[in-house]
Coordinates of C-alpha atoms in Angstrom, one line a residue:
Chain A
M1 CA 51.3 15.4 -107.4
T2 CA 48.3 17.7 -107.8
A3 CA 47.3 20.6 -105.6
Q4 CA 44.5 18.5 -104.2
D5 CA 46.9 15.8 -103.1
T6 CA 48.8 18.3 -101.0
G7 CA 45.9 20.4 -99.8
I8 CA 47.5 23.4 -101.4
G9 CA 45.4 25.8 -103.5
S10 CA 46.4 26.2 -107.1
C11 CA 47.4 29.5 -108.7
P12 CA 48.6 29.3 -112.3
A13 CA 51.5 31.8 -112.4
E14 CA 52.5 32.9 -108.9
I15 CA 54.2 30.2 -107.0
I16 CA 55.7 32.1 -104.0
R17 CA 54.6 35.4 -102.4
V18 CA 56.5 37.0 -99.6
E19 CA 54.7 39.9 -97.9
D20 CA 56.6 42.3 -95.6
L21 CA 58.7 39.6 -94.0
V22 CA 60.5 40.5 -90.9
H23 CA 62.8 38.2 -88.9
V24 CA 64.4 39.4 -85.7
F25 CA 66.8 37.0 -83.9
G26 CA 66.8 36.6 -80.1
N27 CA 69.8 38.9 -79.8
G28 CA 67.9 41.7 -81.6
T29 CA 69.6 41.3 -85.0
R30 CA 67.2 42.2 -87.7
A31 CA 68.0 39.6 -90.3
L32 CA 65.0 40.4 -92.6
D33 CA 63.4 43.8 -92.6
G34 CA 60.2 44.1 -94.6
V35 CA 61.1 41.8 -97.5
S36 CA 58.4 41.5 -100.2
F37 CA 58.5 39.8 -103.6
S38 CA 56.8 37.2 -105.6
V39 CA 58.1 34.3 -107.8
N40 CA 56.3 33.0 -110.8
E41 CA 56.4 29.4 -112.2
G42 CA 59.5 28.6 -114.3
E43 CA 61.5 31.7 -113.2
F44 CA 65.2 31.4 -112.5
I45 CA 66.0 34.0 -109.9
L46 CA 69.4 35.0 -108.6
V47 CA 69.2 36.3 -105.1
A48 CA 72.5 38.2 -104.5
G49 CA 73.9 40.0 -101.6
R50 CA 77.0 40.2 -99.3
N51 CA 77.5 37.7 -96.4
G52 CA 75.0 38.5 -93.7
S53 CA 72.5 40.3 -96.0
G54 CA 69.7 37.9 -95.0
K55 CA 69.7 35.5 -98.0
T56 CA 69.9 32.2 -96.0
V57 CA 67.4 33.4 -93.4
L58 CA 65.0 34.2 -96.3
M59 CA 65.5 30.7 -97.7
Q60 CA 64.6 29.1 -94.5
H61 CA 61.3 31.0 -94.4
L62 CA 60.3 29.8 -97.8
N63 CA 59.5 26.3 -96.6
G64 CA 58.6 27.1 -93.0
L65 CA 61.9 26.2 -91.3
L66 CA 61.8 29.5 -89.6
R67 CA 58.8 31.4 -88.3
P68 CA 58.6 35.1 -89.2
T69 CA 58.6 37.8 -86.5
S70 CA 56.0 39.5 -88.7
G71 CA 54.9 39.2 -92.3
R72 CA 53.9 36.1 -94.3
V73 CA 55.1 33.7 -96.9
F74 CA 52.6 32.1 -99.3
Y75 CA 53.1 29.1 -101.5
R76 CA 50.6 28.8 -104.3
G77 CA 48.4 31.3 -102.4
V78 CA 48.4 29.4 -99.1
P79 CA 50.3 30.5 -96.0
V80 CA 53.3 28.3 -95.6
E81 CA 52.6 27.7 -91.9
R82 CA 49.2 26.2 -92.6
D83 CA 50.8 23.0 -94.0
T84 CA 54.5 23.0 -94.0
L85 CA 54.8 19.3 -94.9
A86 CA 52.9 20.0 -98.1
V87 CA 55.1 22.9 -99.0
R88 CA 58.3 20.9 -98.2
R89 CA 57.1 18.3 -100.7
R90 CA 57.0 20.9 -103.4
L91 CA 59.8 23.3 -102.5
G92 CA 63.2 21.7 -101.9
L93 CA 66.2 23.4 -100.2
V94 CA 69.8 22.7 -101.0
F95 CA 72.0 24.0 -98.2
Q96 CA 75.4 25.5 -98.6
E97 CA 77.1 22.8 -96.6
A98 CA 76.1 19.9 -98.7
E99 CA 77.9 17.3 -96.6
S100 CA 75.8 18.1 -93.5
Q101 CA 72.5 17.4 -95.3
I102 CA 73.5 13.9 -96.4
V103 CA 72.0 11.1 -94.2
G104 CA 72.3 8.0 -96.4
E105 CA 75.0 5.4 -96.3
T106 CA 75.1 5.3 -100.0
V107 CA 74.2 7.8 -102.7
A108 CA 71.0 5.9 -103.6
A109 CA 70.0 5.5 -99.9
D110 CA 70.4 9.3 -99.4
I111 CA 68.2 10.1 -102.4
A112 CA 65.6 7.7 -101.0
F113 CA 65.4 9.5 -97.7
G114 CA 63.0 12.2 -98.9
P115 CA 60.6 9.8 -100.8
E116 CA 60.6 7.5 -97.7
N117 CA 59.4 10.5 -95.6
L118 CA 56.5 10.9 -98.1
K119 CA 55.6 7.3 -97.3
L120 CA 55.7 6.1 -100.9
S121 CA 55.8 2.5 -101.8
R122 CA 59.2 0.8 -102.2
E123 CA 58.6 0.4 -106.0
E124 CA 57.8 4.1 -106.4
I125 CA 60.8 5.1 -104.3
A126 CA 63.1 2.9 -106.5
V127 CA 61.7 4.6 -109.6
R128 CA 62.2 8.1 -108.2
V129 CA 65.7 7.3 -107.0
A130 CA 66.7 6.0 -110.5
E131 CA 65.2 9.1 -112.2
A132 CA 67.0 11.5 -109.8
L133 CA 70.3 9.6 -110.2
G134 CA 69.9 9.7 -114.0
S135 CA 69.0 13.4 -114.2
C136 CA 71.9 14.4 -111.9
G137 CA 74.4 12.1 -113.7
L138 CA 75.0 10.1 -110.6
S139 CA 73.8 6.6 -111.8
A140 CA 77.3 5.2 -111.8
L141 CA 77.8 6.3 -108.2
A142 CA 74.5 4.9 -106.8
D143 CA 76.4 2.5 -104.4
A144 CA 79.2 4.9 -103.6
R145 CA 79.6 6.4 -100.1
P146 CA 78.7 10.1 -100.0
S147 CA 81.9 10.8 -98.1
E148 CA 83.9 9.6 -101.2
L149 CA 82.2 12.1 -103.5
S150 CA 83.8 15.3 -104.8
G151 CA 82.4 18.6 -103.7
G152 CA 80.5 19.0 -107.0
E153 CA 79.1 15.5 -106.8
R154 CA 77.9 16.1 -103.2
R155 CA 76.2 19.2 -104.4
R156 CA 74.5 17.3 -107.2
L157 CA 73.6 14.6 -104.7
A158 CA 71.8 17.2 -102.5
I159 CA 69.9 18.4 -105.7
A160 CA 69.0 14.8 -106.5
G161 CA 67.6 14.3 -103.0
V162 CA 65.3 17.2 -103.7
L163 CA 64.4 16.0 -107.2
A164 CA 63.4 12.6 -105.9
M165 CA 60.7 14.4 -103.9
R166 CA 59.4 15.8 -107.2
A167 CA 59.9 19.3 -105.9
E168 CA 58.7 21.9 -108.4
T169 CA 60.7 24.7 -106.8
I170 CA 64.4 24.4 -105.8
V171 CA 66.2 26.9 -103.7
L172 CA 70.0 26.6 -103.5
D173 CA 72.2 28.4 -101.0
E174 CA 75.6 29.3 -102.4
P175 CA 75.8 26.3 -104.7
F176 CA 79.3 27.1 -105.9
A177 CA 80.9 27.5 -102.5
N178 CA 84.2 25.7 -102.2
L179 CA 84.0 24.2 -105.7
D180 CA 86.7 24.1 -108.3
F181 CA 86.1 25.2 -111.9
P182 CA 85.0 21.8 -113.3
S183 CA 82.6 21.3 -110.3
V184 CA 81.1 24.7 -110.8
V185 CA 80.5 23.9 -114.5
M186 CA 79.0 20.5 -113.4
V187 CA 76.5 22.2 -111.0
L188 CA 75.8 25.0 -113.4
R189 CA 74.9 22.6 -116.2
E190 CA 72.6 20.8 -113.7
L191 CA 70.8 24.1 -112.9
V192 CA 70.4 25.0 -116.5
A193 CA 68.9 21.5 -117.2
L194 CA 66.5 21.9 -114.3
K195 CA 65.4 25.3 -115.7
A196 CA 64.9 23.7 -119.1
A197 CA 62.8 21.0 -117.4
G198 CA 60.4 23.7 -116.1
K199 CA 61.5 23.9 -112.5
T200 CA 61.4 27.2 -110.6
I201 CA 64.8 28.0 -109.3
L202 CA 66.1 30.4 -106.8
V203 CA 69.8 30.6 -106.3
L204 CA 71.2 32.5 -103.3
T205 CA 74.8 33.6 -104.0
H206 CA 77.2 36.5 -104.0
E207 CA 78.9 35.1 -107.2
I208 CA 76.7 36.9 -109.7
E209 CA 79.1 36.3 -112.7
K210 CA 78.5 32.6 -112.6
L211 CA 74.7 32.7 -113.0
A212 CA 73.8 36.1 -114.5
A213 CA 73.7 34.8 -118.0
H214 CA 71.1 32.2 -117.1
A215 CA 68.9 34.1 -114.6
T216 CA 65.6 35.6 -115.7
R217 CA 65.6 38.0 -112.7
I218 CA 68.0 39.2 -110.1
I219 CA 67.1 40.3 -106.6
I220 CA 69.7 42.1 -104.6
M221 CA 69.6 42.1 -100.8
S222 CA 71.4 44.3 -98.4
E223 CA 71.0 44.5 -94.6
G224 CA 67.8 42.4 -94.7
R225 CA 66.1 44.4 -97.3
I226 CA 65.6 44.0 -101.1
V227 CA 67.4 46.9 -102.8
R228 CA 67.0 45.8 -106.4
D229 CA 64.5 43.5 -108.1
A230 CA 64.8 43.5 -111.9
T231 CA 65.9 41.7 -115.0
P232 CA 69.7 41.0 -115.1
E233 CA 70.2 43.8 -117.6
D234 CA 68.5 46.3 -115.3
A235 CA 69.8 45.0 -112.0
L236 CA 73.5 44.8 -112.9
T237 CA 74.2 48.4 -113.3
E238 CA 76.4 50.8 -111.4
G239 CA 76.7 50.8 -107.6
L240 CA 76.7 47.1 -107.0
E241 CA 79.8 47.5 -104.9
A242 CA 77.8 49.3 -102.3
Y243 CA 75.9 46.1 -101.7
G244 CA 79.1 44.0 -101.4
L245 CA 78.9 42.7 -105.0
R246 CA 81.3 42.8 -107.9
N247 CA 79.9 44.1 -111.2
P248 CA 80.3 41.3 -113.8
F249 CA 80.1 43.9 -116.6
K250 CA 83.1 45.8 -115.5
P251 CA 85.5 46.0 -118.5
R252 CA 88.6 43.8 -118.2
L253 CA 90.9 44.8 -121.0
S254 CA 94.3 44.1 -119.4
L255 CA 95.8 41.9 -116.8
G256 CA 95.6 44.8 -114.3
D257 CA 91.8 44.9 -114.8
L258 CA 91.6 41.4 -113.4
S259 CA 92.5 42.6 -110.0
W260 CA 89.6 42.4 -107.6
L261 CA 91.0 45.5 -105.9
T262 CA 90.3 47.9 -108.8
Chain B
M1 CA 90.5 4.1 -96.6
A2 CA 87.5 1.8 -96.7
H3 CA 89.3 -0.6 -99.2
L4 CA 92.0 -1.2 -96.7
T5 CA 89.8 -3.1 -94.2
P6 CA 87.7 -6.1 -94.8
F7 CA 85.2 -4.9 -92.1
V8 CA 83.3 -2.6 -94.4
Y9 CA 80.3 -3.1 -96.6
R10 CA 81.1 -4.0 -100.2
P11 CA 78.1 -3.8 -102.5
G12 CA 77.4 -7.0 -104.4
S13 CA 74.8 -9.4 -105.7
G14 CA 76.1 -12.7 -104.1
F15 CA 73.7 -15.0 -102.2
L16 CA 74.8 -13.5 -98.8
H17 CA 74.0 -10.0 -100.0
A18 CA 70.6 -11.1 -101.2
L19 CA 69.7 -12.8 -97.9
D20 CA 67.1 -11.0 -95.7
P21 CA 69.3 -9.0 -93.2
R22 CA 67.4 -10.5 -90.3
A23 CA 68.5 -14.0 -91.4
R24 CA 72.1 -12.7 -91.7
F25 CA 72.0 -11.2 -88.2
L26 CA 70.6 -14.4 -86.7
A27 CA 73.0 -16.6 -88.5
F28 CA 75.9 -14.4 -87.4
A29 CA 74.8 -14.6 -83.8
L30 CA 74.5 -18.4 -83.9
L31 CA 77.7 -18.9 -85.7
S32 CA 79.6 -16.6 -83.4
A33 CA 78.4 -18.7 -80.4
A34 CA 79.5 -21.8 -82.3
C35 CA 83.0 -20.4 -82.8
F36 CA 83.6 -20.3 -79.1
L37 CA 82.4 -23.9 -78.6
L38 CA 84.3 -25.5 -81.4
G39 CA 87.6 -27.3 -80.9
T40 CA 90.7 -27.3 -83.0
I41 CA 89.4 -29.4 -85.9
G42 CA 86.0 -27.8 -85.8
N43 CA 87.5 -24.3 -86.0
C44 CA 89.7 -25.4 -89.0
L45 CA 86.6 -26.7 -90.8
F46 CA 84.7 -23.5 -89.8
I47 CA 87.4 -21.3 -91.2
A48 CA 87.4 -23.2 -94.5
A49 CA 83.6 -22.9 -94.7
I50 CA 83.7 -19.2 -94.1
L51 CA 86.3 -18.7 -96.8
V52 CA 84.2 -20.7 -99.2
L53 CA 81.1 -18.7 -98.3
G54 CA 83.0 -15.5 -98.8
R55 CA 84.2 -16.7 -102.2
L56 CA 80.6 -17.6 -103.2
S57 CA 79.6 -14.0 -102.1
G58 CA 82.2 -12.5 -104.5
L59 CA 84.7 -11.7 -101.7
S60 CA 88.3 -12.7 -102.2
A61 CA 90.1 -14.9 -99.6
K62 CA 92.9 -12.4 -99.7
D63 CA 90.5 -9.6 -98.5
S64 CA 89.1 -11.9 -95.7
V65 CA 92.5 -12.9 -94.5
R66 CA 93.6 -9.3 -94.3
G67 CA 91.3 -9.0 -91.3
I68 CA 93.4 -11.5 -89.4
L69 CA 96.7 -9.7 -89.8
P70 CA 96.2 -7.2 -86.9
L71 CA 95.6 -10.1 -84.6
I72 CA 99.0 -11.7 -85.1
P73 CA 100.7 -9.8 -82.2
V74 CA 97.9 -11.0 -79.8
I75 CA 98.3 -14.6 -81.1
V76 CA 102.0 -14.5 -80.5
V77 CA 101.6 -13.2 -77.0
V78 CA 99.0 -15.9 -76.2
I79 CA 101.2 -18.7 -77.6
L80 CA 104.2 -17.4 -75.6
F81 CA 102.3 -17.3 -72.3
Q82 CA 99.8 -20.1 -72.6
G83 CA 101.8 -22.7 -74.6
V84 CA 101.4 -24.0 -78.1
S85 CA 98.2 -26.1 -77.9
I86 CA 96.1 -23.5 -76.1
G87 CA 97.7 -20.8 -78.2
I88 CA 96.8 -22.6 -81.5
L89 CA 93.2 -23.1 -80.3
F90 CA 92.9 -19.5 -79.2
C91 CA 94.4 -18.4 -82.5
L92 CA 91.9 -20.5 -84.5
K93 CA 88.9 -19.1 -82.5
L94 CA 90.1 -15.6 -83.0
C95 CA 90.6 -16.2 -86.7
S96 CA 87.1 -17.8 -87.0
I97 CA 85.5 -14.8 -85.3
A98 CA 87.5 -12.3 -87.3
L99 CA 86.7 -14.0 -90.6
L100 CA 83.0 -14.4 -89.7
T101 CA 82.8 -10.7 -88.7
A102 CA 84.5 -9.6 -91.9
L103 CA 82.1 -11.7 -93.9
F104 CA 79.1 -10.3 -92.1
M105 CA 80.3 -6.7 -92.3
S106 CA 81.2 -6.9 -96.0
T107 CA 77.8 -8.2 -96.9
T108 CA 75.7 -6.1 -94.5
S109 CA 75.2 -2.4 -95.2
V110 CA 74.5 0.2 -92.6
T111 CA 71.0 0.5 -94.1
D112 CA 70.5 -3.3 -93.3
I113 CA 71.7 -2.7 -89.7
R114 CA 69.4 0.3 -89.3
N115 CA 66.5 -1.7 -90.7
V116 CA 67.0 -4.7 -88.5
V117 CA 67.6 -2.5 -85.3
S118 CA 64.4 -0.6 -86.2
W119 CA 62.5 -3.8 -86.8
G120 CA 63.8 -5.5 -83.7
S121 CA 62.8 -2.5 -81.4
R122 CA 59.4 -1.9 -83.1
P123 CA 57.4 -4.3 -80.8
F124 CA 58.7 -2.4 -77.7
S125 CA 58.1 1.1 -79.0
P126 CA 57.1 1.8 -82.6
I127 CA 57.9 5.6 -82.4
R128 CA 61.3 5.1 -80.7
A129 CA 62.2 2.5 -83.3
L130 CA 61.9 5.1 -86.0
D131 CA 64.0 7.6 -84.0
L132 CA 66.5 4.8 -83.5
D133 CA 66.6 4.2 -87.2
L134 CA 67.4 7.9 -87.9
L135 CA 69.9 7.9 -85.0
V136 CA 71.9 5.0 -86.5
A137 CA 71.7 6.6 -90.0
L138 CA 73.0 9.9 -88.6
L139 CA 75.7 8.2 -86.6
F140 CA 77.2 6.5 -89.6
S141 CA 76.8 9.5 -91.9
W142 CA 78.4 11.8 -89.4
L143 CA 81.5 9.6 -88.6
P144 CA 83.4 10.7 -91.8
I145 CA 82.4 14.3 -91.1
I146 CA 83.7 14.2 -87.6
F147 CA 87.0 12.6 -88.7
E148 CA 87.4 15.0 -91.6
R149 CA 86.6 18.0 -89.4
S150 CA 89.0 16.8 -86.6
E151 CA 91.8 16.5 -89.1
R152 CA 91.1 19.9 -90.5
V153 CA 91.1 21.6 -87.0
R154 CA 94.2 19.7 -86.0
A155 CA 96.1 20.8 -89.1
A156 CA 95.0 24.4 -88.8
Q157 CA 96.1 24.5 -85.1
S158 CA 99.4 22.8 -85.9
A159 CA 100.0 25.4 -88.6
R160 CA 99.8 28.0 -85.8
C161 CA 102.3 26.1 -83.7
I162 CA 99.9 24.8 -81.1
E163 CA 102.4 22.1 -80.2
R164 CA 104.2 24.7 -78.2
R165 CA 101.3 24.8 -75.7
N166 CA 100.9 22.3 -73.0
P167 CA 98.8 19.2 -73.9
L168 CA 95.8 20.1 -71.7
R169 CA 95.5 23.5 -73.2
R170 CA 95.9 22.0 -76.7
A171 CA 93.1 19.4 -76.0
A172 CA 90.8 22.2 -74.6
V173 CA 91.3 24.4 -77.6
F174 CA 90.9 21.5 -80.1
T175 CA 87.7 20.3 -78.4
R176 CA 86.2 23.8 -78.3
V177 CA 86.8 24.5 -81.9
L178 CA 85.8 21.1 -83.1
L179 CA 82.6 21.1 -81.1
A180 CA 81.6 24.6 -82.3
S181 CA 82.1 23.5 -85.9
L182 CA 80.2 20.3 -85.4
L183 CA 77.3 22.1 -83.7
R184 CA 76.9 24.5 -86.6
S185 CA 76.8 21.6 -89.0
A186 CA 74.3 19.7 -86.7
G187 CA 72.0 22.7 -87.0
T188 CA 72.2 22.5 -90.8
T189 CA 71.5 18.7 -90.6
A190 CA 68.5 19.3 -88.5
S191 CA 67.2 21.9 -90.9
A192 CA 67.9 19.7 -93.9
L193 CA 66.0 16.8 -92.3
E194 CA 63.0 19.0 -91.7
S195 CA 63.2 20.5 -95.2
R196 CA 63.2 16.9 -96.6
A197 CA 59.9 16.4 -94.8
Y198 CA 61.3 14.1 -92.1
C199 CA 58.5 12.5 -90.1
R200 CA 57.9 9.3 -88.1
D201 CA 55.2 8.1 -90.5
R202 CA 57.6 7.0 -93.1
T203 CA 58.0 4.1 -95.6
L204 CA 59.1 1.1 -93.6
P205 CA 61.7 -1.3 -94.8
V206 CA 60.5 -4.4 -96.6
F207 CA 61.8 -7.8 -95.5
T208 CA 61.4 -11.0 -97.5
W209 CA 61.9 -14.3 -95.7
G210 CA 62.1 -17.1 -98.2
L211 CA 63.6 -20.6 -98.6
S212 CA 67.2 -19.4 -98.7
E213 CA 66.7 -17.5 -95.4
S214 CA 65.3 -20.7 -93.7
I215 CA 68.1 -22.8 -95.1
A216 CA 70.7 -20.3 -93.8
L217 CA 69.2 -20.2 -90.4
G218 CA 68.8 -24.0 -90.3
A219 CA 72.4 -24.5 -91.3
S220 CA 73.6 -22.0 -88.6
L221 CA 71.5 -23.9 -86.0
A222 CA 73.0 -27.2 -87.2
V223 CA 76.5 -25.8 -86.8
L224 CA 75.7 -24.6 -83.3
S225 CA 74.1 -27.9 -82.3
A226 CA 77.1 -29.8 -83.7
A227 CA 79.4 -27.5 -81.7
L228 CA 77.4 -28.2 -78.5
V229 CA 77.3 -32.0 -79.1
F230 CA 80.9 -32.4 -80.4
P231 CA 82.9 -29.5 -79.0

């Protein structure tokens, strides 16, 4: 899909630009308080922060699910609110609660939901579904009911639903929540493969240690603000605990060091 | 749990699976009506035909018969109160309907049902038909979530000895917690639908009515006609 197809202007490097974004809820809570950053094509960004730091609200602004109180979000140089449908074709969201975003009776039917919304031909939909099933390792489960899938498989199904729309940017909210170790590895492998395929990825999580090795950049949020925005080496320094995060570089030389209380 | 009941869709490539779902719906409606009209011999033949059709569609007779088992107490009561001859006829009609429904449900996916419901309501209101389509999809995808969530809430409340409270209080607490949890998830579902570019101007299902559909419909009409003429 070209920029002309979607009506979105083309800018070679910068894909997302957030300018002084503020979001205040009806009860007066300031969820986002002057957030500004930009994302370039092919970046793998880890957005970290404690619960309630504003990560999920930020995600919902990126494809126009929420309207800002003030500030703006641009996708490829064009304000998101100008053509939200065009942005949603290119920027896919994977929500924390994967089961709630599944609408299909079978795995294949759920993946087809997005392409059907794009009004593609049945042939094109079949091709995209097969591709997404293959790239997420779900081909053998095409006819399975989503409710029968494991947590990791459901998360990969949600990713496959986004891939079938040929999204170039994928934003995932807490992709490792409630997953056991094998499922975490499964999802992590998927994310690394997407990065290798040239997708732009933003992962919103408080579990830094699971992704820090693969991220090209880390943004740390606290109380609706960005408090750090740097490479992993520069972002993961002293003082992370103040933002509700555990420093993954903390030396662990004995069993006692494994305690999360020290 | 799905494998325990014959009334759920089983993916397959048999000739019934391949039929246009509209033909399957129409045939099911016509054959259901025929079941009620047929007599003892007619219903015996009907049951045999359904079992053969099921076999041709890759479904085992054992699976189909499992659908009849829950009806046995009803059949026993009818035989006790209505006598053997009426009881047997009632039993045959009930078995015919149960087997026909099992055959229909195991070869018809929710997507098929959605597509036919949407297609059937399109002449009346094209926009509502698409909403109806989504409604059916959400209904079926949410049922497992509701059951799972109910079980989780019930277990969590049992663990905190809620059984010691009176039943009304228990029901109120259970409903409040379950609803709050479901409403939160419903918000996520709505956001997810939007983020996947949900719109009414979507790809419509494709139906293909060919020779096999015409034969299936013709055969169903013939069975109904026979039931009307020779009950």
